[in-house]
Structure formats: C-alpha cells, structure tokens
Amino acid sequence: MVLPIPAARLMGPKGVIGAAFLIVGSVFFLLAGKSLVEANAGAWNGVETTGTILGHAPSGRRGGRIVVYGFEDEQGRRFEGRTKVPTGRGRRARQRRAEDVGRAVPVFYDPADPSRSTLDTFLGRWVYLLIMLFVLPHMAIGAYLIRRDRREAHEDGWARRRL
C-alpha cells in the first residue's frame, strides 16, 4: 500500500532567487579568494626588486594590454616578464603607454625560479579583494531571501515543525 505524500512547498520564488544569489556569490567569492592568494604569493614568498618597462604588446581582448618588463635578480642575471593590465582606449591611453616605456616599476619574483615574476601594482594584487567585497552583500541578500521564504512558508502552514 502506497501512502499519499502530502503536498509540500520546496521553495518559493524568493527562495529560488535567494539561492541563485547565494550560489553565484559563493562561486565568485571562492574564485576571487583563490586568485587573491595566487596574485599575492609572489609578494609573500618572493623578493622585491626594481625593473623597467620595456614595451607593450596587444593582449587580443578589449580594454587590456600586456606590459613587457625587465629586471635583474640578486646574481645580476637579466629576466623579462609579461603581465596583463587593464587600460583605456584612445589617444590618451596610447600616449600614456608611450610615456611608460623606460619607467621604473616594482617587481616581485621567485628566487628559485626568477621567470615567475609579477609587477607590484594595486590592481594586480588587490582587485580580487575588491571583487570579494563586492560579492559579500549579494551573498547576504541571498541568505536573507532564503530565510524570508522559509519564514513565509512556515507562516502559511506549508512547513511542519520538526522536533
């Protein structure tokens, strides 16, 4: 004999929207956290030196460029690195790129493998923290919407109290 299953409301529209906010926010939060650790690993484990910008290369995507820089390690060996950075488009951006060539820039590199290096820029190291801070309110909104949906379901009599 099969007993009928009472109709139960799993999640209403507020709960679905809240779950989407919470899941997408959690994914972006975790990815940004992983990228933050990777971007700062050179600063935590590396050696800081001063390098110079050698030139620029197109990155192949809109709004970005590749900065080519050179630096010397502690033994005086010369290395070259590349880093993608966001930039504007137009005449002023081109003029700024032309002025950047030859400018001194701080560089972090791994002493065990100096070819692993990165420019020490604010965006390069901390943009992922800004992404994490931007995502936190979205996750809180998602949790609030789920909680509100469950409370309304309980008040409507759909949810049974479990002891």
PDB file of C-alpha atoms in Angstrom:
ATOM      1  CA  MET A   1       0.000   0.000   0.000  1.00  0.00           C
ATOM      2  CA  VAL A   2       1.386   3.396  -1.021  1.00  0.00           C
ATOM      3  CA  LEU A   3       0.718   6.282   1.292  1.00  0.00           C
ATOM      4  CA  PRO A   4      -0.027   9.604  -0.348  1.00  0.00           C
ATOM      5  CA  ILE A   5       2.711  12.153   0.086  1.00  0.00           C
ATOM      6  CA  PRO A   6       1.349  15.467   1.334  1.00  0.00           C
ATOM      7  CA  ALA A   7       1.942  18.391  -0.957  1.00  0.00           C
ATOM      8  CA  ALA A   8       4.976  20.231   0.292  1.00  0.00           C
ATOM      9  CA  ARG A   9       6.302  23.503  -0.901  1.00  0.00           C
ATOM     10  CA  LEU A  10      10.016  23.155  -1.500  1.00  0.00           C
ATOM     11  CA  MET A  11      10.950  26.730  -2.258  1.00  0.00           C
ATOM     12  CA  GLY A  12       9.080  29.772  -3.438  1.00  0.00           C
ATOM     13  CA  PRO A  13      10.255  32.414  -5.897  1.00  0.00           C
ATOM     14  CA  LYS A  14      12.063  34.418  -3.213  1.00  0.00           C
ATOM     15  CA  GLY A  15      13.910  31.316  -2.127  1.00  0.00           C
ATOM     16  CA  VAL A  16      14.925  30.447  -5.692  1.00  0.00           C
ATOM     17  CA  ILE A  17      16.245  33.956  -6.308  1.00  0.00           C
ATOM     18  CA  GLY A  18      17.997  33.886  -2.930  1.00  0.00           C
ATOM     19  CA  ALA A  19      19.597  30.522  -3.696  1.00  0.00           C
ATOM     20  CA  ALA A  20      20.827  31.831  -7.049  1.00  0.00           C
ATOM     21  CA  PHE A  21      22.358  34.891  -5.362  1.00  0.00           C
ATOM     22  CA  LEU A  22      23.970  32.731  -2.705  1.00  0.00           C
ATOM     23  CA  ILE A  23      25.356  30.091  -5.085  1.00  0.00           C
ATOM     24  CA  VAL A  24      26.686  32.509  -7.708  1.00  0.00           C
ATOM     25  CA  GLY A  25      28.096  34.766  -4.989  1.00  0.00           C
ATOM     26  CA  SER A  26      29.817  31.834  -3.298  1.00  0.00           C
ATOM     27  CA  VAL A  27      31.403  30.702  -6.562  1.00  0.00           C
ATOM     28  CA  PHE A  28      32.721  34.195  -7.342  1.00  0.00           C
ATOM     29  CA  PHE A  29      33.885  34.620  -3.739  1.00  0.00           C
ATOM     30  CA  LEU A  30      35.867  31.366  -3.819  1.00  0.00           C
ATOM     31  CA  LEU A  31      37.373  32.062  -7.256  1.00  0.00           C
ATOM     32  CA  ALA A  32      38.375  35.578  -6.229  1.00  0.00           C
ATOM     33  CA  GLY A  33      39.880  34.251  -2.986  1.00  0.00           C
ATOM     34  CA  LYS A  34      41.944  31.683  -4.880  1.00  0.00           C
ATOM     35  CA  SER A  35      43.114  34.339  -7.339  1.00  0.00           C
ATOM     36  CA  LEU A  36      43.951  36.706  -4.461  1.00  0.00           C
ATOM     37  CA  VAL A  37      46.206  34.092  -2.880  1.00  0.00           C
ATOM     38  CA  GLU A  38      47.890  33.340  -6.217  1.00  0.00           C
ATOM     39  CA  ALA A  39      48.394  37.038  -7.043  1.00  0.00           C
ATOM     40  CA  ASN A  40      49.983  37.750  -3.675  1.00  0.00           C
ATOM     41  CA  ALA A  41      52.081  34.575  -3.485  1.00  0.00           C
ATOM     42  CA  GLY A  42      54.955  36.364  -5.192  1.00  0.00           C
ATOM     43  CA  ALA A  43      54.829  39.166  -2.649  1.00  0.00           C
ATOM     44  CA  TRP A  44      54.684  36.751   0.302  1.00  0.00           C
ATOM     45  CA  ASN A  45      57.349  34.303  -0.876  1.00  0.00           C
ATOM     46  CA  GLY A  46      59.308  36.415  -3.347  1.00  0.00           C
ATOM     47  CA  VAL A  47      61.966  39.049  -3.496  1.00  0.00           C
ATOM     48  CA  GLU A  48      61.222  42.638  -4.460  1.00  0.00           C
ATOM     49  CA  THR A  49      63.386  44.415  -6.988  1.00  0.00           C
ATOM     50  CA  THR A  50      63.084  47.308  -9.388  1.00  0.00           C
ATOM     51  CA  GLY A  51      62.545  46.668 -13.067  1.00  0.00           C
ATOM     52  CA  THR A  52      61.855  48.793 -16.111  1.00  0.00           C
ATOM     53  CA  ILE A  53      59.032  48.719 -18.620  1.00  0.00           C
ATOM     54  CA  LEU A  54      60.430  47.584 -21.958  1.00  0.00           C
ATOM     55  CA  GLY A  55      57.296  47.946 -24.052  1.00  0.00           C
ATOM     56  CA  HIS A  56      53.704  46.884 -24.625  1.00  0.00           C
ATOM     57  CA  ALA A  57      52.027  44.132 -26.597  1.00  0.00           C
ATOM     58  CA  PRO A  58      48.372  43.827 -27.581  1.00  0.00           C
ATOM     59  CA  SER A  59      46.504  41.329 -25.431  1.00  0.00           C
ATOM     60  CA  GLY A  60      43.925  40.414 -28.024  1.00  0.00           C
ATOM     61  CA  ARG A  61      40.984  41.450 -25.867  1.00  0.00           C
ATOM     62  CA  ARG A  62      39.211  44.742 -25.428  1.00  0.00           C
ATOM     63  CA  GLY A  63      40.384  47.062 -22.709  1.00  0.00           C
ATOM     64  CA  GLY A  64      43.591  45.265 -21.834  1.00  0.00           C
ATOM     65  CA  ARG A  65      47.247  45.238 -22.703  1.00  0.00           C
ATOM     66  CA  ILE A  66      50.329  43.231 -21.901  1.00  0.00           C
ATOM     67  CA  VAL A  67      53.192  45.094 -20.241  1.00  0.00           C
ATOM     68  CA  VAL A  68      56.639  43.697 -21.019  1.00  0.00           C
ATOM     69  CA  TYR A  69      59.147  44.463 -18.257  1.00  0.00           C
ATOM     70  CA  GLY A  70      62.719  43.539 -17.481  1.00  0.00           C
ATOM     71  CA  PHE A  71      64.551  43.093 -14.176  1.00  0.00           C
ATOM     72  CA  GLU A  72      67.731  41.653 -12.692  1.00  0.00           C
ATOM     73  CA  ASP A  73      67.836  39.041  -9.932  1.00  0.00           C
ATOM     74  CA  GLU A  74      70.268  39.018  -6.991  1.00  0.00           C
ATOM     75  CA  GLN A  75      73.003  37.371  -9.093  1.00  0.00           C
ATOM     76  CA  GLY A  76      72.715  40.063 -11.779  1.00  0.00           C
ATOM     77  CA  ARG A  77      71.012  37.816 -14.388  1.00  0.00           C
ATOM     78  CA  ARG A  78      68.551  39.640 -16.637  1.00  0.00           C
ATOM     79  CA  PHE A  79      64.955  38.384 -16.938  1.00  0.00           C
ATOM     80  CA  GLU A  80      61.904  39.510 -18.845  1.00  0.00           C
ATOM     81  CA  GLY A  81      58.285  39.196 -17.744  1.00  0.00           C
ATOM     82  CA  ARG A  82      54.815  39.905 -19.076  1.00  0.00           C
ATOM     83  CA  THR A  83      51.720  40.979 -17.176  1.00  0.00           C
ATOM     84  CA  LYS A  84      48.195  41.756 -18.373  1.00  0.00           C
ATOM     85  CA  VAL A  85      46.843  45.060 -17.101  1.00  0.00           C
ATOM     86  CA  PRO A  86      43.563  46.884 -17.751  1.00  0.00           C
ATOM     87  CA  THR A  87      43.780  50.093 -19.736  1.00  0.00           C
ATOM     88  CA  GLY A  88      41.645  52.623 -21.501  1.00  0.00           C
ATOM     89  CA  ARG A  89      41.354  53.079 -25.229  1.00  0.00           C
ATOM     90  CA  GLY A  90      42.003  56.114 -27.357  1.00  0.00           C
ATOM     91  CA  ARG A  91      44.618  58.779 -27.835  1.00  0.00           C
ATOM     92  CA  ARG A  92      45.329  59.450 -24.144  1.00  0.00           C
ATOM     93  CA  ALA A  93      45.847  55.753 -23.398  1.00  0.00           C
ATOM     94  CA  ARG A  94      48.272  55.408 -26.334  1.00  0.00           C
ATOM     95  CA  GLN A  95      50.167  58.498 -25.165  1.00  0.00           C
ATOM     96  CA  ARG A  96      50.364  57.132 -21.616  1.00  0.00           C
ATOM     97  CA  ARG A  97      51.687  53.777 -22.899  1.00  0.00           C
ATOM     98  CA  ALA A  98      54.406  55.604 -24.875  1.00  0.00           C
ATOM     99  CA  GLU A  99      55.409  57.542 -21.744  1.00  0.00           C
ATOM    100  CA  ASP A 100      55.556  54.359 -19.650  1.00  0.00           C
ATOM    101  CA  VAL A 101      58.445  52.791 -21.618  1.00  0.00           C
ATOM    102  CA  GLY A 102      61.633  53.052 -19.561  1.00  0.00           C
ATOM    103  CA  ARG A 103      59.794  53.824 -16.308  1.00  0.00           C
ATOM    104  CA  ALA A 104      60.978  52.048 -13.150  1.00  0.00           C
ATOM    105  CA  VAL A 105      58.426  49.645 -11.628  1.00  0.00           C
ATOM    106  CA  PRO A 106      58.484  47.387  -8.558  1.00  0.00           C
ATOM    107  CA  VAL A 107      58.683  43.668  -9.420  1.00  0.00           C
ATOM    108  CA  PHE A 108      58.269  40.589  -7.246  1.00  0.00           C
ATOM    109  CA  TYR A 109      59.961  37.367  -8.359  1.00  0.00           C
ATOM    110  CA  ASP A 110      60.544  33.874  -7.014  1.00  0.00           C
ATOM    111  CA  PRO A 111      64.264  33.404  -6.179  1.00  0.00           C
ATOM    112  CA  ALA A 112      64.043  29.690  -7.009  1.00  0.00           C
ATOM    113  CA  ASP A 113      62.565  30.461 -10.455  1.00  0.00           C
ATOM    114  CA  PRO A 114      63.023  34.128 -11.435  1.00  0.00           C
ATOM    115  CA  SER A 115      60.980  33.626 -14.598  1.00  0.00           C
ATOM    116  CA  ARG A 116      57.940  33.568 -12.275  1.00  0.00           C
ATOM    117  CA  SER A 117      57.520  37.275 -11.622  1.00  0.00           C
ATOM    118  CA  THR A 118      54.790  39.875 -11.363  1.00  0.00           C
ATOM    119  CA  LEU A 119      54.501  43.638 -11.313  1.00  0.00           C
ATOM    120  CA  ASP A 120      53.581  45.088  -7.944  1.00  0.00           C
ATOM    121  CA  THR A 121      50.507  47.117  -8.870  1.00  0.00           C
ATOM    122  CA  PHE A 122      47.423  47.841  -6.807  1.00  0.00           C
ATOM    123  CA  LEU A 123      45.042  46.289  -9.323  1.00  0.00           C
ATOM    124  CA  GLY A 124      47.311  43.325  -9.931  1.00  0.00           C
ATOM    125  CA  ARG A 125      47.406  42.384  -6.272  1.00  0.00           C
ATOM    126  CA  TRP A 126      44.193  43.681  -4.705  1.00  0.00           C
ATOM    127  CA  VAL A 127      41.468  43.711  -7.381  1.00  0.00           C
ATOM    128  CA  TYR A 128      40.402  40.242  -6.219  1.00  0.00           C
ATOM    129  CA  LEU A 129      39.815  41.549  -2.700  1.00  0.00           C
ATOM    130  CA  LEU A 130      37.588  44.251  -4.181  1.00  0.00           C
ATOM    131  CA  ILE A 131      35.648  41.545  -6.053  1.00  0.00           C
ATOM    132  CA  MET A 132      35.230  39.596  -2.816  1.00  0.00           C
ATOM    133  CA  LEU A 133      33.944  42.679  -1.008  1.00  0.00           C
ATOM    134  CA  PHE A 134      31.536  43.384  -3.881  1.00  0.00           C
ATOM    135  CA  VAL A 135      30.146  39.826  -3.744  1.00  0.00           C
ATOM    136  CA  LEU A 136      29.575  39.706   0.038  1.00  0.00           C
ATOM    137  CA  PRO A 137      26.395  41.842   0.050  1.00  0.00           C
ATOM    138  CA  HIS A 138      24.946  39.703  -2.750  1.00  0.00           C
ATOM    139  CA  MET A 139      25.537  36.581  -0.669  1.00  0.00           C
ATOM    140  CA  ALA A 140      23.891  38.253   2.344  1.00  0.00           C
ATOM    141  CA  ILE A 141      20.873  39.225   0.213  1.00  0.00           C
ATOM    142  CA  GLY A 142      20.615  35.619  -0.981  1.00  0.00           C
ATOM    143  CA  ALA A 143      20.694  34.254   2.562  1.00  0.00           C
ATOM    144  CA  TYR A 144      18.088  36.824   3.638  1.00  0.00           C
ATOM    145  CA  LEU A 145      15.745  35.903   0.772  1.00  0.00           C
ATOM    146  CA  ILE A 146      16.026  32.180   1.565  1.00  0.00           C
ATOM    147  CA  ARG A 147      15.335  32.841   5.248  1.00  0.00           C
ATOM    148  CA  ARG A 148      12.366  35.084   4.408  1.00  0.00           C
ATOM    149  CA  ASP A 149      10.935  32.463   2.026  1.00  0.00           C
ATOM    150  CA  ARG A 150      11.185  29.762   4.700  1.00  0.00           C
ATOM    151  CA  ARG A 151       9.560  32.016   7.294  1.00  0.00           C
ATOM    152  CA  GLU A 152       6.661  32.789   4.924  1.00  0.00           C
ATOM    153  CA  ALA A 153       6.276  29.086   4.153  1.00  0.00           C
ATOM    154  CA  HIS A 154       6.063  28.311   7.854  1.00  0.00           C
ATOM    155  CA  GLU A 155       3.515  31.073   8.438  1.00  0.00           C
ATOM    156  CA  ASP A 156       1.413  29.773   5.535  1.00  0.00           C
ATOM    157  CA  GLY A 157       1.351  26.326   7.124  1.00  0.00           C
ATOM    158  CA  TRP A 158       3.387  24.593   4.445  1.00  0.00           C
ATOM    159  CA  ALA A 159       6.295  23.748   6.684  1.00  0.00           C
ATOM    160  CA  ARG A 160       5.870  21.441   9.646  1.00  0.00           C
ATOM    161  CA  ARG A 161       7.829  21.950  12.800  1.00  0.00           C
ATOM    162  CA  ARG A 162      10.301  19.148  13.343  1.00  0.00           C
ATOM    163  CA  LEU A 163      11.254  18.158  16.855  1.00  0.00           C
TER     164      LEU A 163
END
